[in-house]
mmCIF file of C-alpha atoms in Angstrom:
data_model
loop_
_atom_site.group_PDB
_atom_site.id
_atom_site.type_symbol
_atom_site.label_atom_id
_atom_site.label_comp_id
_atom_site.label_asym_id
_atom_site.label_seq_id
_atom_site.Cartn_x
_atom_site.Cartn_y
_atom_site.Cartn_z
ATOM 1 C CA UNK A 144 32.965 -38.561 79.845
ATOM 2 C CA UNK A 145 32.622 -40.680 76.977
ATOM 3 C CA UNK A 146 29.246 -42.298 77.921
ATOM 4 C CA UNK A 147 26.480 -44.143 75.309
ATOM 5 C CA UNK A 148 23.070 -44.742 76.425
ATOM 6 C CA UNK A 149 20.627 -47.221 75.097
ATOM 7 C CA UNK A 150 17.022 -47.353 75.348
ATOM 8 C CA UNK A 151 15.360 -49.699 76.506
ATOM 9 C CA UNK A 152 17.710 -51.607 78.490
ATOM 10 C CA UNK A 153 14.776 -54.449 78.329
ATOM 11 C CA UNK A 154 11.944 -55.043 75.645
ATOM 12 C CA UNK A 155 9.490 -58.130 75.671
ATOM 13 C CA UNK A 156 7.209 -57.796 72.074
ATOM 14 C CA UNK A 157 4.686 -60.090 70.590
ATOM 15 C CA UNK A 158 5.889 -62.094 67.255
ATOM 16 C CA UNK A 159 5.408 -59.980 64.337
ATOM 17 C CA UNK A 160 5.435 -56.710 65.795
ATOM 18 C CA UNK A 161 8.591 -54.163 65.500
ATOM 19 C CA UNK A 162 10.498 -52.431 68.231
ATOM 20 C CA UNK A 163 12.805 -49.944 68.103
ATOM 21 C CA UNK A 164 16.027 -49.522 70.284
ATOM 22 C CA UNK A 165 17.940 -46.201 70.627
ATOM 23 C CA UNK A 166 21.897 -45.487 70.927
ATOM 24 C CA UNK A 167 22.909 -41.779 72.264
ATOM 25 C CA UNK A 168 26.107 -40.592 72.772
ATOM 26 C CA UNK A 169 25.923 -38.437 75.839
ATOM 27 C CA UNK A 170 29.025 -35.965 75.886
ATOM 28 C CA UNK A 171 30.507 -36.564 72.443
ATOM 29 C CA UNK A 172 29.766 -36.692 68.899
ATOM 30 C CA UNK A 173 29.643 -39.607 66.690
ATOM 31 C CA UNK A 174 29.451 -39.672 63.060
ATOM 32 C CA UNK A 175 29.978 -43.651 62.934
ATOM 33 C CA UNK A 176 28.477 -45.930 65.685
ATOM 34 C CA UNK A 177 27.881 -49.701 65.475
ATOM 35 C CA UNK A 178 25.176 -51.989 65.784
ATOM 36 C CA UNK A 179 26.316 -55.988 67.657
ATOM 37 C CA UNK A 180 24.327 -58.723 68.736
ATOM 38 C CA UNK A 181 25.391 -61.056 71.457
ATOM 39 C CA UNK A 182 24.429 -64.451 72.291
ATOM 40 C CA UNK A 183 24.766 -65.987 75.712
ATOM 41 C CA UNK A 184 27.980 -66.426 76.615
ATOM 42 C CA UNK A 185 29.771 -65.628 73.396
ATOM 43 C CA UNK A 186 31.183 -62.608 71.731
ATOM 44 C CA UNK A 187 30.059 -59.556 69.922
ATOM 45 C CA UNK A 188 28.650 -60.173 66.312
ATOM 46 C CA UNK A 189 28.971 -56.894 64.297
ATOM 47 C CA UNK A 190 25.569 -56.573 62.709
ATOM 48 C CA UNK A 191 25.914 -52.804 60.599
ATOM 49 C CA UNK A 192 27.772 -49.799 60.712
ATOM 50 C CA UNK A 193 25.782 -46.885 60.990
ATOM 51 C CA UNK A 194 26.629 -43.535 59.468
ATOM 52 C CA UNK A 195 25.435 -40.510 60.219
ATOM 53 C CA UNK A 196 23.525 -38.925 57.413
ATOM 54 C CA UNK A 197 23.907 -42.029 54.857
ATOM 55 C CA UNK A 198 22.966 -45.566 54.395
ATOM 56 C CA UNK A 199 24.468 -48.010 56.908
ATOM 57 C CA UNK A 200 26.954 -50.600 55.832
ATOM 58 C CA UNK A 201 25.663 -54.275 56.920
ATOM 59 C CA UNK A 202 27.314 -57.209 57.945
ATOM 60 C CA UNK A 203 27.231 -60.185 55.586
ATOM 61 C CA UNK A 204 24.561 -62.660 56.443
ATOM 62 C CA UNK A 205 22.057 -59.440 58.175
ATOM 63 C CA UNK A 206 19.088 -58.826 56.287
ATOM 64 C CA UNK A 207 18.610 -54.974 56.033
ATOM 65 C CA UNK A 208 14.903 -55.187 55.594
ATOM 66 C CA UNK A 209 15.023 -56.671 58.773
ATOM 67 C CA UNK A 210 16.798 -54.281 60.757
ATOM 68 C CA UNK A 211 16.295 -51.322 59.980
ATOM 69 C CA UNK A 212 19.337 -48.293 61.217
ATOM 70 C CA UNK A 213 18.630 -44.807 61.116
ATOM 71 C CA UNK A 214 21.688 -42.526 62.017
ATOM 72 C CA UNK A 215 19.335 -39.546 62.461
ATOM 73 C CA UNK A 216 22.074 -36.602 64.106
ATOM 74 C CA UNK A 217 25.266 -37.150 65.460
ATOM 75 C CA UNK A 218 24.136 -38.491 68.552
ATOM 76 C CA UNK A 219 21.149 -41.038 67.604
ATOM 77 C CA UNK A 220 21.469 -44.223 66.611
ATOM 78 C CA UNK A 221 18.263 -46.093 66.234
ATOM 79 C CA UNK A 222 17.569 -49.914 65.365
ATOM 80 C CA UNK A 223 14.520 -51.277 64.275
ATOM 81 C CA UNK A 224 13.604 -55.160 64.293
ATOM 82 C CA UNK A 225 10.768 -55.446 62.309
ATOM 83 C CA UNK A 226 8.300 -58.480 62.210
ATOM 84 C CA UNK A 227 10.371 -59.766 64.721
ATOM 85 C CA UNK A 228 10.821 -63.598 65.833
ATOM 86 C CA UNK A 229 11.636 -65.473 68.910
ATOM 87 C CA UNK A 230 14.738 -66.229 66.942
ATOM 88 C CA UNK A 231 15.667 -62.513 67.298
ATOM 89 C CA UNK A 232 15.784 -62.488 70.831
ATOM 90 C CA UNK A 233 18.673 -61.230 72.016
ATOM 91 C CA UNK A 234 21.178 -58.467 73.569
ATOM 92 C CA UNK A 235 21.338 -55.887 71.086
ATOM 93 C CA UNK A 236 24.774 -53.483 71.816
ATOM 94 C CA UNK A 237 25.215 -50.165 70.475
ATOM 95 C CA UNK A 238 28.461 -48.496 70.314
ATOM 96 C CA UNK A 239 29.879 -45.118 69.216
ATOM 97 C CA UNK A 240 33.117 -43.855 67.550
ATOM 98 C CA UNK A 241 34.307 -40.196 69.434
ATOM 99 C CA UNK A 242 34.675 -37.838 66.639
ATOM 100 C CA UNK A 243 37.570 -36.569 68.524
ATOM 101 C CA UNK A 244 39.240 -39.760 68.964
ATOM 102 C CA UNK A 245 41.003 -41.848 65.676
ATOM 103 C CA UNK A 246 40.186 -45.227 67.158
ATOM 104 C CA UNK A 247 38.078 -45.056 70.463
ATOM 105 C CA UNK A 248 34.531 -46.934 70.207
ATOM 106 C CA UNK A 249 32.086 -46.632 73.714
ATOM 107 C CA UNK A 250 29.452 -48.860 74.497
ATOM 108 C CA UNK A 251 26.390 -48.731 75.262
ATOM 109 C CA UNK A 252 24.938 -51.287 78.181
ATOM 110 C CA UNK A 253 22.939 -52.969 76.262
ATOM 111 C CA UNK A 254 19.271 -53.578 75.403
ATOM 112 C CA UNK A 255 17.524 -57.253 75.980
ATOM 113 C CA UNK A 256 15.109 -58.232 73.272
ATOM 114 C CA UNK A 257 12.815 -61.135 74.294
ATOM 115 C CA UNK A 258 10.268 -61.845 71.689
ATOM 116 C CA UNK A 259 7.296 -64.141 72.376
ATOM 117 C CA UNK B 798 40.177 -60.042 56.912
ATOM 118 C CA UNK B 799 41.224 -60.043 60.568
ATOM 119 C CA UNK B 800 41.003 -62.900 62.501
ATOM 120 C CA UNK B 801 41.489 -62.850 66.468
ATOM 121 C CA UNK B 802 41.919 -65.776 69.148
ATOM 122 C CA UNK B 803 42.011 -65.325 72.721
ATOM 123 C CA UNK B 804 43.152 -67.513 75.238
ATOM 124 C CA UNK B 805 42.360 -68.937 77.818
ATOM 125 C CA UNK B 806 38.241 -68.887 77.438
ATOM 126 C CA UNK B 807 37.967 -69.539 81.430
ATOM 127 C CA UNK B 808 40.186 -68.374 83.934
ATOM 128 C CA UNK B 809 40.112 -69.213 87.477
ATOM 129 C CA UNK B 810 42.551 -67.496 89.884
ATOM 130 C CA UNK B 811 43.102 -67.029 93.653
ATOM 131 C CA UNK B 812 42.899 -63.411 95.038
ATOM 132 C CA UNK B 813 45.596 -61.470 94.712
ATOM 133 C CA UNK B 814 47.472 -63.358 92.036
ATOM 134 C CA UNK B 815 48.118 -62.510 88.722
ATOM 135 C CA UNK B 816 45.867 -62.786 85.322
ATOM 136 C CA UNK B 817 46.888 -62.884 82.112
ATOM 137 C CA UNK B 818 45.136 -63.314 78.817
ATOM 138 C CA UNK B 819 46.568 -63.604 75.295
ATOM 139 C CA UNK B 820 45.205 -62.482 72.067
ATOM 140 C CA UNK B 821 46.779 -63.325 68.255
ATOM 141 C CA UNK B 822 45.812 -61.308 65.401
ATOM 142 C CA UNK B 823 46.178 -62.090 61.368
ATOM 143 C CA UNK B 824 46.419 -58.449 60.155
ATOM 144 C CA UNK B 825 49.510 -56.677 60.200
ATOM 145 C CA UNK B 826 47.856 -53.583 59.531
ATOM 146 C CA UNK B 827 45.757 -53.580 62.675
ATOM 147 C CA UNK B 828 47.284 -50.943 64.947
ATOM 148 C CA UNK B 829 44.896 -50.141 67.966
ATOM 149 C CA UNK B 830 44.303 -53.248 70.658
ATOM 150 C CA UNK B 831 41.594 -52.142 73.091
ATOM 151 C CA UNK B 832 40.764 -54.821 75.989
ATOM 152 C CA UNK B 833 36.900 -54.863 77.472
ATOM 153 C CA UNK B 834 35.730 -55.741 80.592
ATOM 154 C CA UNK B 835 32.216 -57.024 80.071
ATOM 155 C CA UNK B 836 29.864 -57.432 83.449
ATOM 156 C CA UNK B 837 26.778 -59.912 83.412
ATOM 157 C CA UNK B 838 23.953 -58.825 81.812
ATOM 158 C CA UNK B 839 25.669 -54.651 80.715
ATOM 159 C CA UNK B 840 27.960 -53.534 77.582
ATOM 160 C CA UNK B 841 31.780 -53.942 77.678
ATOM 161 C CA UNK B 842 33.583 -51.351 79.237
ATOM 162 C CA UNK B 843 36.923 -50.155 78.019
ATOM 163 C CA UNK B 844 39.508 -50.623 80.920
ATOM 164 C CA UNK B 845 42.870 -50.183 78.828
ATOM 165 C CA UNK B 846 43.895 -49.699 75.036
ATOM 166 C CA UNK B 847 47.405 -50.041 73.107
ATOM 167 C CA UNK B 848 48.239 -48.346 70.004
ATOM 168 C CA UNK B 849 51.242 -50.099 67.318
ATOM 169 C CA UNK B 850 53.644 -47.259 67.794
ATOM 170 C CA UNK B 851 54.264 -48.641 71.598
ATOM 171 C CA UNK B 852 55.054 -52.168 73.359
ATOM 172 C CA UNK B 853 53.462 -51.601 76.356
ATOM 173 C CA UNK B 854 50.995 -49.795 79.109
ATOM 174 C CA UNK B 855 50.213 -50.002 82.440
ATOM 175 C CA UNK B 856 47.442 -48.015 84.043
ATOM 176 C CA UNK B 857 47.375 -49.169 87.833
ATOM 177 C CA UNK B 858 46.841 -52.711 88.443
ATOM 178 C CA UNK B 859 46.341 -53.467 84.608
ATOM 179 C CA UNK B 860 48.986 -53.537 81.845
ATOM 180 C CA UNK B 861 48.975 -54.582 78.406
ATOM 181 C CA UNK B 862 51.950 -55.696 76.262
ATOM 182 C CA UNK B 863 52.360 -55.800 72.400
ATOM 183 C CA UNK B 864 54.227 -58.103 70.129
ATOM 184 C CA UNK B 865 54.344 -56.798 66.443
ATOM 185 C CA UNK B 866 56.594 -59.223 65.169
ATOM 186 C CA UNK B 867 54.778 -62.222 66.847
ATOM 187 C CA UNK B 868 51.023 -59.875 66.551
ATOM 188 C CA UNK B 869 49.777 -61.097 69.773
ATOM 189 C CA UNK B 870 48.859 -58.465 72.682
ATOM 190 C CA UNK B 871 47.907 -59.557 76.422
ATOM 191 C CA UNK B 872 46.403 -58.229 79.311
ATOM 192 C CA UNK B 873 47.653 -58.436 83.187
ATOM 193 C CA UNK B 874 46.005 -57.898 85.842
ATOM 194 C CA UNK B 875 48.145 -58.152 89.051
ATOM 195 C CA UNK B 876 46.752 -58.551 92.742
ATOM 196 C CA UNK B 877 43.435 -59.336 91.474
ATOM 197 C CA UNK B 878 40.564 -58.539 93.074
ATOM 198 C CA UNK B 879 36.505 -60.303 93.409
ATOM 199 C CA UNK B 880 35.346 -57.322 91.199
ATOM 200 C CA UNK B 881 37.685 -58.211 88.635
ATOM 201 C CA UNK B 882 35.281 -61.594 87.858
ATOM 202 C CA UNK B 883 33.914 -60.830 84.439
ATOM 203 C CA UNK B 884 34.678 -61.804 81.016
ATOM 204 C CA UNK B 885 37.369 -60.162 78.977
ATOM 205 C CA UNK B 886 37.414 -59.354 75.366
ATOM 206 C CA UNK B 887 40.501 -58.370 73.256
ATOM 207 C CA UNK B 888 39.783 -56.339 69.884
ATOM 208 C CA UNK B 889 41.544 -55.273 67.076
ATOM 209 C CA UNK B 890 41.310 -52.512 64.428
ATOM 210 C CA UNK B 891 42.561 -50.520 61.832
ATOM 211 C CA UNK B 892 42.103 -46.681 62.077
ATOM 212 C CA UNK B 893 40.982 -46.969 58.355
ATOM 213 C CA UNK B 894 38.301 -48.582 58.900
ATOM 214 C CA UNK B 895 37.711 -48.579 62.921
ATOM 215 C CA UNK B 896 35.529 -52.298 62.693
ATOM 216 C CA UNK B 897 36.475 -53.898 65.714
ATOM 217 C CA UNK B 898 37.561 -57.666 65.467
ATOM 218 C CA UNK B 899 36.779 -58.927 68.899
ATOM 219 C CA UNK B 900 38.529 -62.181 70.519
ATOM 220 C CA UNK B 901 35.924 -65.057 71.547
ATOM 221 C CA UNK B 902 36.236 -63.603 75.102
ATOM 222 C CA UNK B 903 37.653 -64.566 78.619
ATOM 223 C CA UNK B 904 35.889 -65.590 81.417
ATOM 224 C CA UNK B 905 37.570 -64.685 84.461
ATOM 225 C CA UNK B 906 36.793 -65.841 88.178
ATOM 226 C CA UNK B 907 38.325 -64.347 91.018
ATOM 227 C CA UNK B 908 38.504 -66.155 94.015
ATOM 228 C CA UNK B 909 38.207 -64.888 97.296
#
């Protein structure tokens, strides 16, 4: 149990375009699930906290314009890099909050975002 | 807000000895400490948690022991195996508001 899936795991887009990368919870619901972005070799940067049904909450310093979160149902996280740069390549990691579980948080396995 | 360190950053250990990594944390009102094991290239997997209300849990060959007092939490890993090589993050969180404050990670090498 307890799994997340993301979508794609890998992504290579052309400067300026957008792509979009989906989180599902597989066998549990999620009202909250969270949006990181890792660079090599260093830990998880918490990027927004999506909420199912309202606005997501975003991390100081992460233009919202920019990434765009819809938390669509209570197992669909989607994140949108629009106009994107080479500077927003990157592993993008999804996770999700068990609505049956106080703390628990599941993540997802990742997506790579190379943009060229 | 919370701040965590974790120590060591690399680890390098013989097969079948023991691992340990230490994390501190700031907020005394943190009260869930979940450890990830993070493969190359894939999302961090949960491998063990602790909650406040306890000082310890094992599951298998991994345990994890909590300080209140002192707020620091580690992880052991005894007879370590080549599939244990990965890195290690510790994380801590309030049930209020469930953001997770990772550690800067641990990268562990097992060797055969």
């Amino acid at each position: 149990g307890a799994v997340v899936s993301q979508h794609p795991s890998r992504v290579i887009c052309k400067s300026g375009t957008s792509v979009k990368i989906e989180c599902r919870s597989l066998d549990f619901q999620a009202t909250t699930m969270f949006w990181y972005r890792q660079f090599p070799k260093q830990s998880l940067m918490l990027m927004a906290t999506s909420n199912e049904g309202s606005k997501a909450t975003y991390e100081q310093g992460v233009e919202k314009d920019k990434f765009l979160i819809n938390h669509a149902s209570l197992t669909l996280s989607t994140l949108t890099v629009t106009s994107a740069h080479p500077e927003d390549s990157s592993f993008y990691i999804c996770s999700a909050r068990d609505d049956g579980t106080p703390y628990e948080q599941y993540f997802g396995p990742g997506t790579r975002l190379t943009v060229t | 807000g919370e701040n965590v360190e974790q120590h060591p950053s690399t680890l390098s250990v013989q097969e079948g000895d023991s691992a340990v990594i230490k994390c501190t944390y700031s907020d005394s009102a943190s009260n869930y400490f979940p450890w990830y094991k993070q493969e190359l290239g894939k999302g961090p997997q949960l491998i063990i948690d602790i909650r406040s209300n306890v000082g310890e849990k094992k599951d298998q060959r991994i345990a994890v022991t909590l300080n209140k007092t002192a707020k620091h939490f580690s992880l052991h890993i005894t007879e370590t195996q080549p599939e244990d090589s990965a890195v290690y993050f510790c994380a801590a969180s309030k049930k209020s508001g469930n953001q997770f404050y990772f550690g800067t990670g641990t990268s562990l090498t097992v060797i055969p």
